[in-house]
JSON list of C-alpha atoms in Angstrom, two decimals:
[
{"chain": "O", "resi": 1340, "resn": "ASP", "atom": "CA", "xyz": [22.62, 54.92, 4.64]},
{"chain": "O", "resi": 1341, "resn": "ALA", "atom": "CA", "xyz": [23.74, 57.03, 7.46]},
{"chain": "O", "resi": 1342, "resn": "GLY", "atom": "CA", "xyz": [22.19, 55.83, 10.71]},
{"chain": "O", "resi": 1343, "resn": "ILE", "atom": "CA", "xyz": [19.62, 58.47, 11.74]},
{"chain": "O", "resi": 1344, "resn": "THR", "atom": "CA", "xyz": [16.20, 57.75, 13.58]},
{"chain": "O", "resi": 1345, "resn": "GLN", "atom": "CA", "xyz": [13.69, 60.14, 14.02]},
{"chain": "O", "resi": 1346, "resn": "SER", "atom": "CA", "xyz": [10.88, 59.26, 16.55]},
{"chain": "O", "resi": 1347, "resn": "PRO", "atom": "CA", "xyz": [8.04, 59.50, 16.61]},
{"chain": "O", "resi": 1348, "resn": "ARG", "atom": "CA", "xyz": [7.38, 59.40, 13.00]},
{"chain": "O", "resi": 1349, "resn": "HIS", "atom": "CA", "xyz": [3.69, 61.00, 13.43]},
{"chain": "O", "resi": 1350, "resn": "LYS", "atom": "CA", "xyz": [2.40, 62.92, 16.13]},
{"chain": "O", "resi": 1351, "resn": "VAL", "atom": "CA", "xyz": [-0.92, 64.82, 16.98]},
{"chain": "O", "resi": 1352, "resn": "THR", "atom": "CA", "xyz": [-0.96, 66.87, 19.60]},
{"chain": "O", "resi": 1353, "resn": "GLU", "atom": "CA", "xyz": [-3.18, 69.57, 20.91]},
{"chain": "O", "resi": 1354, "resn": "THR", "atom": "CA", "xyz": [-2.50, 73.43, 21.43]},
{"chain": "O", "resi": 1355, "resn": "GLY", "atom": "CA", "xyz": [-0.62, 74.13, 24.39]},
{"chain": "O", "resi": 1356, "resn": "THR", "atom": "CA", "xyz": [0.68, 70.82, 25.16]},
{"chain": "O", "resi": 1357, "resn": "PRO", "atom": "CA", "xyz": [4.78, 70.14, 25.45]},
{"chain": "O", "resi": 1358, "resn": "VAL", "atom": "CA", "xyz": [5.91, 67.82, 22.70]},
{"chain": "O", "resi": 1359, "resn": "THR", "atom": "CA", "xyz": [9.47, 66.36, 22.25]},
{"chain": "O", "resi": 1360, "resn": "LEU", "atom": "CA", "xyz": [10.97, 64.93, 19.05]},
{"chain": "O", "resi": 1361, "resn": "ARG", "atom": "CA", "xyz": [14.11, 62.71, 19.28]},
{"chain": "O", "resi": 1362, "resn": "CYS", "atom": "CA", "xyz": [16.93, 62.05, 16.71]},
{"chain": "O", "resi": 1363, "resn": "HIS", "atom": "CA", "xyz": [19.31, 59.23, 17.46]},
{"chain": "O", "resi": 1364, "resn": "GLN", "atom": "CA", "xyz": [22.21, 58.90, 15.18]},
{"chain": "O", "resi": 1365, "resn": "THR", "atom": "CA", "xyz": [24.48, 55.82, 15.19]},
{"chain": "O", "resi": 1366, "resn": "GLU", "atom": "CA", "xyz": [27.47, 57.30, 13.00]},
{"chain": "O", "resi": 1367, "resn": "ASN", "atom": "CA", "xyz": [29.15, 59.41, 15.81]},
{"chain": "O", "resi": 1368, "resn": "HIS", "atom": "CA", "xyz": [28.93, 62.54, 13.78]},
{"chain": "O", "resi": 1369, "resn": "ARG", "atom": "CA", "xyz": [29.62, 65.58, 15.48]},
{"chain": "O", "resi": 1370, "resn": "TYR", "atom": "CA", "xyz": [27.02, 68.33, 13.94]},
{"chain": "O", "resi": 1371, "resn": "MET", "atom": "CA", "xyz": [23.13, 67.70, 14.35]},
{"chain": "O", "resi": 1372, "resn": "TYR", "atom": "CA", "xyz": [20.68, 69.82, 12.92]},
{"chain": "O", "resi": 1373, "resn": "TRP", "atom": "CA", "xyz": [16.78, 70.22, 13.10]},
{"chain": "O", "resi": 1374, "resn": "TYR", "atom": "CA", "xyz": [14.94, 71.53, 9.88]},
{"chain": "O", "resi": 1375, "resn": "ARG", "atom": "CA", "xyz": [11.30, 72.07, 9.64]},
{"chain": "O", "resi": 1376, "resn": "GLN", "atom": "CA", "xyz": [9.59, 71.92, 6.10]},
{"chain": "O", "resi": 1377, "resn": "ASP", "atom": "CA", "xyz": [6.46, 73.59, 4.99]},
{"chain": "O", "resi": 1378, "resn": "PRO", "atom": "CA", "xyz": [4.72, 74.39, 1.92]},
{"chain": "O", "resi": 1379, "resn": "GLY", "atom": "CA", "xyz": [6.13, 77.50, 0.35]},
{"chain": "O", "resi": 1380, "resn": "HIS", "atom": "CA", "xyz": [8.97, 77.67, 2.83]},
{"chain": "O", "resi": 1381, "resn": "GLY", "atom": "CA", "xyz": [11.42, 74.90, 1.88]},
{"chain": "O", "resi": 1382, "resn": "LEU", "atom": "CA", "xyz": [13.40, 73.68, 4.63]},
{"chain": "O", "resi": 1383, "resn": "ARG", "atom": "CA", "xyz": [14.44, 75.96, 7.56]},
{"chain": "O", "resi": 1384, "resn": "LEU", "atom": "CA", "xyz": [16.86, 75.47, 10.07]},
{"chain": "O", "resi": 1385, "resn": "ILE", "atom": "CA", "xyz": [15.42, 75.62, 13.58]},
{"chain": "O", "resi": 1386, "resn": "HIS", "atom": "CA", "xyz": [18.34, 74.84, 16.01]},
{"chain": "O", "resi": 1387, "resn": "TYR", "atom": "CA", "xyz": [21.64, 72.88, 15.37]},
{"chain": "O", "resi": 1388, "resn": "SER", "atom": "CA", "xyz": [24.51, 71.54, 17.67]},
{"chain": "O", "resi": 1389, "resn": "TYR", "atom": "CA", "xyz": [28.36, 71.28, 17.04]},
{"chain": "O", "resi": 1390, "resn": "GLY", "atom": "CA", "xyz": [29.00, 69.06, 19.93]},
{"chain": "O", "resi": 1391, "resn": "VAL", "atom": "CA", "xyz": [27.66, 67.77, 23.12]},
{"chain": "O", "resi": 1392, "resn": "LYS", "atom": "CA", "xyz": [25.97, 70.55, 25.08]},
{"chain": "O", "resi": 1393, "resn": "ASP", "atom": "CA", "xyz": [26.99, 73.03, 22.27]},
{"chain": "O", "resi": 1394, "resn": "THR", "atom": "CA", "xyz": [24.02, 74.25, 20.51]},
{"chain": "O", "resi": 1395, "resn": "ASP", "atom": "CA", "xyz": [22.93, 77.53, 18.29]},
{"chain": "O", "resi": 1396, "resn": "LYS", "atom": "CA", "xyz": [19.82, 78.76, 16.90]},
{"chain": "O", "resi": 1397, "resn": "GLY", "atom": "CA", "xyz": [18.65, 78.76, 13.68]},
{"chain": "O", "resi": 1398, "resn": "GLU", "atom": "CA", "xyz": [16.29, 81.02, 11.39]},
{"chain": "O", "resi": 1399, "resn": "VAL", "atom": "CA", "xyz": [12.93, 80.01, 13.07]},
{"chain": "O", "resi": 1400, "resn": "SER", "atom": "CA", "xyz": [13.95, 79.06, 16.82]},
{"chain": "O", "resi": 1401, "resn": "ASP", "atom": "CA", "xyz": [11.17, 81.01, 18.53]},
{"chain": "O", "resi": 1402, "resn": "GLY", "atom": "CA", "xyz": [9.27, 78.49, 20.45]},
{"chain": "O", "resi": 1403, "resn": "TYR", "atom": "CA", "xyz": [11.55, 75.72, 20.11]},
{"chain": "O", "resi": 1404, "resn": "SER", "atom": "CA", "xyz": [14.44, 74.20, 22.27]},
{"chain": "O", "resi": 1405, "resn": "VAL", "atom": "CA", "xyz": [17.04, 71.60, 22.15]},
{"chain": "O", "resi": 1406, "resn": "SER", "atom": "CA", "xyz": [19.24, 69.66, 23.93]},
{"chain": "O", "resi": 1407, "resn": "ARG", "atom": "CA", "xyz": [22.38, 67.56, 23.39]},
{"chain": "O", "resi": 1408, "resn": "SER", "atom": "CA", "xyz": [23.43, 65.46, 26.20]},
{"chain": "O", "resi": 1409, "resn": "LYS", "atom": "CA", "xyz": [25.24, 62.81, 24.51]},
{"chain": "O", "resi": 1410, "resn": "THR", "atom": "CA", "xyz": [26.69, 62.70, 21.05]},
{"chain": "O", "resi": 1411, "resn": "GLU", "atom": "CA", "xyz": [24.15, 60.26, 19.53]},
{"chain": "O", "resi": 1412, "resn": "ASP", "atom": "CA", "xyz": [20.85, 62.42, 20.48]},
{"chain": "O", "resi": 1413, "resn": "PHE", "atom": "CA", "xyz": [19.56, 65.54, 19.70]},
{"chain": "O", "resi": 1414, "resn": "LEU", "atom": "CA", "xyz": [16.02, 66.25, 21.10]},
{"chain": "O", "resi": 1415, "resn": "LEU", "atom": "CA", "xyz": [13.73, 69.07, 19.79]},
{"chain": "O", "resi": 1416, "resn": "THR", "atom": "CA", "xyz": [11.27, 70.44, 22.26]},
{"chain": "O", "resi": 1417, "resn": "LEU", "atom": "CA", "xyz": [8.18, 72.33, 21.66]},
{"chain": "O", "resi": 1418, "resn": "GLU", "atom": "CA", "xyz": [7.37, 74.16, 25.18]},
{"chain": "O", "resi": 1419, "resn": "SER", "atom": "CA", "xyz": [3.78, 75.02, 24.20]},
{"chain": "O", "resi": 1420, "resn": "ALA", "atom": "CA", "xyz": [2.80, 73.63, 20.61]},
{"chain": "O", "resi": 1421, "resn": "THR", "atom": "CA", "xyz": [1.14, 76.04, 18.95]},
{"chain": "O", "resi": 1422, "resn": "SER", "atom": "CA", "xyz": [-1.03, 75.41, 15.26]},
{"chain": "O", "resi": 1423, "resn": "SER", "atom": "CA", "xyz": [1.86, 77.26, 13.60]},
{"chain": "O", "resi": 1424, "resn": "GLN", "atom": "CA", "xyz": [4.22, 74.39, 14.65]},
{"chain": "O", "resi": 1425, "resn": "THR", "atom": "CA", "xyz": [2.25, 72.02, 12.54]},
{"chain": "O", "resi": 1426, "resn": "SER", "atom": "CA", "xyz": [5.14, 70.80, 9.71]},
{"chain": "O", "resi": 1427, "resn": "VAL", "atom": "CA", "xyz": [7.16, 68.08, 8.79]},
{"chain": "O", "resi": 1428, "resn": "TYR", "atom": "CA", "xyz": [10.69, 67.89, 11.12]},
{"chain": "O", "resi": 1429, "resn": "PHE", "atom": "CA", "xyz": [13.87, 66.68, 9.63]},
{"chain": "O", "resi": 1430, "resn": "CYS", "atom": "CA", "xyz": [16.87, 65.81, 11.79]},
{"chain": "O", "resi": 1431, "resn": "ALA", "atom": "CA", "xyz": [20.35, 65.81, 9.80]},
{"chain": "O", "resi": 1432, "resn": "ILE", "atom": "CA", "xyz": [23.71, 64.69, 10.54]},
{"chain": "O", "resi": 1433, "resn": "SER", "atom": "CA", "xyz": [26.88, 65.88, 9.41]},
{"chain": "O", "resi": 1434, "resn": "GLU", "atom": "CA", "xyz": [30.59, 64.53, 10.57]},
{"chain": "O", "resi": 1435, "resn": "SER", "atom": "CA", "xyz": [32.45, 67.75, 10.20]},
{"chain": "O", "resi": 1436, "resn": "GLY", "atom": "CA", "xyz": [29.93, 70.33, 9.33]},
{"chain": "O", "resi": 1437, "resn": "THR", "atom": "CA", "xyz": [32.24, 71.36, 6.78]},
{"chain": "O", "resi": 1438, "resn": "ALA", "atom": "CA", "xyz": [31.20, 71.03, 3.11]},
{"chain": "O", "resi": 1439, "resn": "LEU", "atom": "CA", "xyz": [34.66, 70.24, 1.88]},
{"chain": "O", "resi": 1440, "resn": "ASP", "atom": "CA", "xyz": [34.12, 66.13, 1.95]},
{"chain": "O", "resi": 1441, "resn": "GLU", "atom": "CA", "xyz": [30.50, 66.19, 3.57]},
{"chain": "O", "resi": 1442, "resn": "LYS", "atom": "CA", "xyz": [26.98, 66.33, 2.97]},
{"chain": "O", "resi": 1443, "resn": "LEU", "atom": "CA", "xyz": [23.97, 66.25, 5.36]},
{"chain": "O", "resi": 1444, "resn": "PHE", "atom": "CA", "xyz": [22.24, 63.16, 5.68]},
{"chain": "O", "resi": 1445, "resn": "PHE", "atom": "CA", "xyz": [18.90, 63.71, 6.70]},
{"chain": "O", "resi": 1446, "resn": "GLY", "atom": "CA", "xyz": [16.46, 61.59, 9.01]},
{"chain": "O", "resi": 1447, "resn": "SER", "atom": "CA", "xyz": [13.05, 60.21, 7.48]},
{"chain": "O", "resi": 1448, "resn": "GLY", "atom": "CA", "xyz": [11.38, 63.44, 8.96]},
{"chain": "O", "resi": 1449, "resn": "THR", "atom": "CA", "xyz": [8.59, 63.41, 11.76]},
{"chain": "O", "resi": 1450, "resn": "GLN", "atom": "CA", "xyz": [4.83, 64.58, 10.97]},
{"chain": "O", "resi": 1451, "resn": "LEU", "atom": "CA", "xyz": [3.79, 66.70, 13.61]},
{"chain": "O", "resi": 1452, "resn": "SER", "atom": "CA", "xyz": [-0.19, 68.21, 13.68]},
{"chain": "O", "resi": 1453, "resn": "VAL", "atom": "CA", "xyz": [-0.81, 70.58, 16.46]},
{"chain": "O", "resi": 1454, "resn": "LEU", "atom": "CA", "xyz": [-4.82, 70.75, 16.52]},
{"chain": "W", "resi": 752, "resn": "ALA", "atom": "CA", "xyz": [23.61, 87.09, 4.85]},
{"chain": "W", "resi": 753, "resn": "GLN", "atom": "CA", "xyz": [23.23, 83.93, 2.57]},
{"chain": "W", "resi": 754, "resn": "LYS", "atom": "CA", "xyz": [19.99, 83.04, 0.43]},
{"chain": "W", "resi": 755, "resn": "VAL", "atom": "CA", "xyz": [18.73, 80.88, -2.08]},
{"chain": "W", "resi": 756, "resn": "THR", "atom": "CA", "xyz": [15.96, 81.62, -4.78]},
{"chain": "W", "resi": 757, "resn": "GLN", "atom": "CA", "xyz": [14.39, 78.96, -6.50]},
{"chain": "W", "resi": 758, "resn": "ALA", "atom": "CA", "xyz": [11.87, 81.09, -8.86]},
{"chain": "W", "resi": 759, "resn": "GLN", "atom": "CA", "xyz": [10.22, 78.13, -10.10]},
{"chain": "W", "resi": 760, "resn": "THR", "atom": "CA", "xyz": [7.59, 76.82, -7.69]},
{"chain": "W", "resi": 761, "resn": "GLU", "atom": "CA", "xyz": [6.18, 74.01, -9.93]},
{"chain": "W", "resi": 762, "resn": "ILE", "atom": "CA", "xyz": [7.29, 72.96, -13.42]},
{"chain": "W", "resi": 763, "resn": "SER", "atom": "CA", "xyz": [5.35, 70.36, -15.38]},
{"chain": "W", "resi": 764, "resn": "VAL", "atom": "CA", "xyz": [6.75, 68.78, -18.33]},
{"chain": "W", "resi": 765, "resn": "VAL", "atom": "CA", "xyz": [6.18, 65.48, -20.66]},
{"chain": "W", "resi": 766, "resn": "GLU", "atom": "CA", "xyz": [8.41, 62.62, -20.58]},
{"chain": "W", "resi": 767, "resn": "LYS", "atom": "CA", "xyz": [11.47, 62.60, -22.34]},
{"chain": "W", "resi": 768, "resn": "GLU", "atom": "CA", "xyz": [11.51, 66.68, -22.51]},
{"chain": "W", "resi": 769, "resn": "ASP", "atom": "CA", "xyz": [14.69, 68.24, -20.93]},
{"chain": "W", "resi": 770, "resn": "VAL", "atom": "CA", "xyz": [13.95, 70.77, -18.03]},
{"chain": "W", "resi": 771, "resn": "THR", "atom": "CA", "xyz": [16.13, 73.09, -16.31]},
{"chain": "W", "resi": 772, "resn": "LEU", "atom": "CA", "xyz": [15.98, 74.08, -12.70]},
{"chain": "W", "resi": 773, "resn": "ASP", "atom": "CA", "xyz": [16.98, 77.47, -11.54]},
{"chain": "W", "resi": 774, "resn": "CYS", "atom": "CA", "xyz": [18.79, 78.42, -8.26]},
{"chain": "W", "resi": 775, "resn": "VAL", "atom": "CA", "xyz": [20.14, 81.86, -7.83]},
{"chain": "W", "resi": 776, "resn": "TYR", "atom": "CA", "xyz": [22.02, 82.49, -4.64]},
{"chain": "W", "resi": 777, "resn": "GLU", "atom": "CA", "xyz": [23.38, 85.39, -2.68]},
{"chain": "W", "resi": 778, "resn": "THR", "atom": "CA", "xyz": [26.46, 85.35, -0.33]},
{"chain": "W", "resi": 779, "resn": "ARG", "atom": "CA", "xyz": [29.15, 87.80, 0.79]},
{"chain": "W", "resi": 780, "resn": "ASP", "atom": "CA", "xyz": [31.91, 84.96, 0.89]},
{"chain": "W", "resi": 781, "resn": "THR", "atom": "CA", "xyz": [34.27, 84.16, -1.63]},
{"chain": "W", "resi": 782, "resn": "THR", "atom": "CA", "xyz": [34.26, 80.65, -0.36]},
{"chain": "W", "resi": 783, "resn": "TYR", "atom": "CA", "xyz": [31.11, 79.06, -0.38]},
{"chain": "W", "resi": 784, "resn": "TYR", "atom": "CA", "xyz": [29.27, 75.61, -1.63]},
{"chain": "W", "resi": 785, "resn": "LEU", "atom": "CA", "xyz": [26.47, 75.01, -3.12]},
{"chain": "W", "resi": 786, "resn": "PHE", "atom": "CA", "xyz": [24.16, 71.79, -3.42]},
{"chain": "W", "resi": 787, "resn": "TRP", "atom": "CA", "xyz": [21.41, 70.12, -4.73]},
{"chain": "W", "resi": 788, "resn": "TYR", "atom": "CA", "xyz": [18.94, 67.64, -2.96]},
{"chain": "W", "resi": 789, "resn": "LYS", "atom": "CA", "xyz": [16.15, 65.70, -4.19]},
{"chain": "W", "resi": 790, "resn": "GLN", "atom": "CA", "xyz": [12.83, 64.64, -2.18]},
{"chain": "W", "resi": 791, "resn": "PRO", "atom": "CA", "xyz": [10.76, 62.19, -4.20]},
{"chain": "W", "resi": 792, "resn": "PRO", "atom": "CA", "xyz": [7.24, 61.61, -2.99]},
{"chain": "W", "resi": 793, "resn": "SER", "atom": "CA", "xyz": [8.12, 59.47, -0.28]},
{"chain": "W", "resi": 794, "resn": "GLY", "atom": "CA", "xyz": [9.51, 62.27, 1.63]},
{"chain": "W", "resi": 795, "resn": "GLU", "atom": "CA", "xyz": [13.45, 61.47, 2.17]},
{"chain": "W", "resi": 796, "resn": "LEU", "atom": "CA", "xyz": [15.71, 63.97, 1.31]},
{"chain": "W", "resi": 797, "resn": "VAL", "atom": "CA", "xyz": [18.36, 62.79, -1.33]},
{"chain": "W", "resi": 798, "resn": "PHE", "atom": "CA", "xyz": [21.59, 64.35, -2.00]},
{"chain": "W", "resi": 799, "resn": "LEU", "atom": "CA", "xyz": [22.68, 64.86, -5.67]},
{"chain": "W", "resi": 800, "resn": "ILE", "atom": "CA", "xyz": [25.44, 67.19, -5.88]},
{"chain": "W", "resi": 801, "resn": "ARG", "atom": "CA", "xyz": [28.10, 69.55, -3.94]},
{"chain": "W", "resi": 802, "resn": "ARG", "atom": "CA", "xyz": [30.14, 72.27, -5.64]},
{"chain": "W", "resi": 803, "resn": "ASN", "atom": "CA", "xyz": [32.43, 74.51, -4.16]},
{"chain": "W", "resi": 804, "resn": "SER", "atom": "CA", "xyz": [32.75, 78.19, -5.39]},
{"chain": "W", "resi": 805, "resn": "PHE", "atom": "CA", "xyz": [36.34, 77.58, -6.57]},
{"chain": "W", "resi": 806, "resn": "ASP", "atom": "CA", "xyz": [34.90, 74.83, -9.06]},
{"chain": "W", "resi": 807, "resn": "GLU", "atom": "CA", "xyz": [33.04, 76.38, -11.89]},
{"chain": "W", "resi": 808, "resn": "GLN", "atom": "CA", "xyz": [33.32, 73.26, -14.19]},
{"chain": "W", "resi": 809, "resn": "ASN", "atom": "CA", "xyz": [30.04, 72.04, -15.11]},
{"chain": "W", "resi": 810, "resn": "GLU", "atom": "CA", "xyz": [29.16, 68.48, -14.19]},
{"chain": "W", "resi": 811, "resn": "ILE", "atom": "CA", "xyz": [27.21, 65.45, -15.75]},
{"chain": "W", "resi": 812, "resn": "SER", "atom": "CA", "xyz": [25.99, 62.67, -14.20]},
{"chain": "W", "resi": 813, "resn": "GLY", "atom": "CA", "xyz": [23.98, 60.50, -16.63]},
{"chain": "W", "resi": 814, "resn": "ARG", "atom": "CA", "xyz": [20.99, 62.56, -17.38]},
{"chain": "W", "resi": 815, "resn": "TYR", "atom": "CA", "xyz": [21.67, 65.07, -14.78]},
{"chain": "W", "resi": 816, "resn": "SER", "atom": "CA", "xyz": [23.74, 68.30, -15.61]},
{"chain": "W", "resi": 817, "resn": "TRP", "atom": "CA", "xyz": [24.79, 71.11, -13.23]},
{"chain": "W", "resi": 818, "resn": "ASN", "atom": "CA", "xyz": [25.70, 74.52, -14.56]},
{"chain": "W", "resi": 819, "resn": "PHE", "atom": "CA", "xyz": [27.66, 76.71, -12.01]},
{"chain": "W", "resi": 820, "resn": "GLN", "atom": "CA", "xyz": [28.29, 80.91, -13.39]},
{"chain": "W", "resi": 821, "resn": "LYS", "atom": "CA", "xyz": [29.96, 82.93, -10.54]},
{"chain": "W", "resi": 822, "resn": "SER", "atom": "CA", "xyz": [28.88, 85.73, -12.82]},
{"chain": "W", "resi": 823, "resn": "THR", "atom": "CA", "xyz": [25.22, 85.41, -12.33]},
{"chain": "W", "resi": 824, "resn": "SER", "atom": "CA", "xyz": [25.28, 83.80, -9.37]},
{"chain": "W", "resi": 825, "resn": "SER", "atom": "CA", "xyz": [23.48, 80.72, -10.59]},
{"chain": "W", "resi": 826, "resn": "PHE", "atom": "CA", "xyz": [23.85, 77.08, -10.03]},
{"chain": "W", "resi": 827, "resn": "ASN", "atom": "CA", "xyz": [21.02, 75.52, -12.58]},
{"chain": "W", "resi": 828, "resn": "PHE", "atom": "CA", "xyz": [20.27, 71.95, -12.78]},
{"chain": "W", "resi": 829, "resn": "THR", "atom": "CA", "xyz": [19.11, 70.32, -16.14]},
{"chain": "W", "resi": 830, "resn": "ILE", "atom": "CA", "xyz": [17.73, 66.97, -16.67]},
{"chain": "W", "resi": 831, "resn": "THR", "atom": "CA", "xyz": [17.67, 65.48, -20.15]},
{"chain": "W", "resi": 832, "resn": "ALA", "atom": "CA", "xyz": [15.29, 63.09, -21.48]},
{"chain": "W", "resi": 833, "resn": "SER", "atom": "CA", "xyz": [12.85, 63.62, -17.95]},
{"chain": "W", "resi": 834, "resn": "GLN", "atom": "CA", "xyz": [11.66, 60.44, -16.97]},
{"chain": "W", "resi": 835, "resn": "VAL", "atom": "CA", "xyz": [8.44, 59.83, -14.51]},
{"chain": "W", "resi": 836, "resn": "VAL", "atom": "CA", "xyz": [10.98, 58.76, -11.64]},
{"chain": "W", "resi": 837, "resn": "ASP", "atom": "CA", "xyz": [12.44, 62.37, -11.79]},
{"chain": "W", "resi": 838, "resn": "SER", "atom": "CA", "xyz": [9.12, 63.64, -10.23]},
{"chain": "W", "resi": 839, "resn": "ALA", "atom": "CA", "xyz": [10.00, 64.93, -6.99]},
{"chain": "W", "resi": 840, "resn": "VAL", "atom": "CA", "xyz": [10.85, 68.54, -5.25]},
{"chain": "W", "resi": 841, "resn": "TYR", "atom": "CA", "xyz": [14.73, 69.62, -5.68]},
{"chain": "W", "resi": 842, "resn": "PHE", "atom": "CA", "xyz": [16.11, 71.82, -3.34]},
{"chain": "W", "resi": 843, "resn": "CYS", "atom": "CA", "xyz": [18.95, 74.11, -3.93]},
{"chain": "W", "resi": 844, "resn": "ALA", "atom": "CA", "xyz": [21.28, 75.01, -0.72]},
{"chain": "W", "resi": 845, "resn": "LEU", "atom": "CA", "xyz": [24.34, 77.09, 0.11]},
{"chain": "W", "resi": 846, "resn": "SER", "atom": "CA", "xyz": [26.69, 76.98, 2.89]},
{"chain": "W", "resi": 847, "resn": "GLU", "atom": "CA", "xyz": [29.21, 79.80, 3.10]},
{"chain": "W", "resi": 848, "resn": "GLY", "atom": "CA", "xyz": [32.41, 80.71, 4.63]},
{"chain": "W", "resi": 849, "resn": "SER", "atom": "CA", "xyz": [35.84, 78.94, 4.50]},
{"chain": "W", "resi": 850, "resn": "SER", "atom": "CA", "xyz": [35.09, 76.60, 7.14]},
{"chain": "W", "resi": 851, "resn": "GLY", "atom": "CA", "xyz": [32.25, 75.22, 5.67]},
{"chain": "W", "resi": 852, "resn": "ASN", "atom": "CA", "xyz": [30.40, 74.26, 9.04]},
{"chain": "W", "resi": 853, "resn": "THR", "atom": "CA", "xyz": [27.98, 76.91, 8.48]},
{"chain": "W", "resi": 854, "resn": "PRO", "atom": "CA", "xyz": [24.68, 75.05, 8.18]},
{"chain": "W", "resi": 855, "resn": "LEU", "atom": "CA", "xyz": [22.84, 74.94, 5.11]},
{"chain": "W", "resi": 856, "resn": "VAL", "atom": "CA", "xyz": [20.21, 77.64, 3.71]},
{"chain": "W", "resi": 857, "resn": "PHE", "atom": "CA", "xyz": [17.72, 76.12, 1.47]},
{"chain": "W", "resi": 858, "resn": "GLY", "atom": "CA", "xyz": [15.64, 77.27, -1.47]},
{"chain": "W", "resi": 859, "resn": "LYS", "atom": "CA", "xyz": [11.96, 77.28, -1.34]},
{"chain": "W", "resi": 860, "resn": "GLY", "atom": "CA", "xyz": [12.03, 74.28, -3.83]},
{"chain": "W", "resi": 861, "resn": "THR", "atom": "CA", "xyz": [10.56, 73.43, -7.25]},
{"chain": "W", "resi": 862, "resn": "ARG", "atom": "CA", "xyz": [8.30, 70.64, -7.67]},
{"chain": "W", "resi": 863, "resn": "LEU", "atom": "CA", "xyz": [8.92, 68.97, -10.54]},
{"chain": "W", "resi": 864, "resn": "SER", "atom": "CA", "xyz": [5.88, 66.77, -12.33]},
{"chain": "W", "resi": 865, "resn": "VAL", "atom": "CA", "xyz": [7.19, 64.57, -15.16]},
{"chain": "W", "resi": 866, "resn": "ILE", "atom": "CA", "xyz": [4.14, 62.96, -17.08]},
{"chain": "W", "resi": 867, "resn": "ALA", "atom": "CA", "xyz": [3.89, 59.90, -19.26]}
]
């Protein structure tokens, strides 16, 4: 199994508070992604990174920011959490980002509840 | 823009029945990649298959088979003789472009329940 660790695994927070989720990989893969999963919506891309300090927005990036200061860590920050951000968050990694010979490896997910 | 549609939200079958999960995609690129992932009740996402747009051969892996038809923009997944362990949410996904590094776009998923 790919070495991906998401932390925390579960978090409950209050509306308006900042929250940071961490994705840590031991694979030295270049690409890292943050997805959120919601009933009826499947998996939607929030942000992704194609290298250290190189990031781009996904489909549902509003209200989220990311940072990647080193290869192994990709942080997702909710600056001011809202109830609509209650979701399961998945981190994924890919060696080359190409689908030619690669697939996404997913972390175990973070269940975030914003009250 | 790329899009994946899984019209079946939930399917329920009795064990040993065959079941087909539908996936229809939209893309403007001639080069693209299609995927299926499985998410069992435990929550992890498990890769099942990847197919590129130039390979329309159907694929069979044990009880699983995939039917890729570019003419109808479909990449359907069939489970033969379903088992209770097949109960999961199944996601179809698409990555377009010749570079292949466009992030995956997922369908909304189909929840399959196999009843003993």
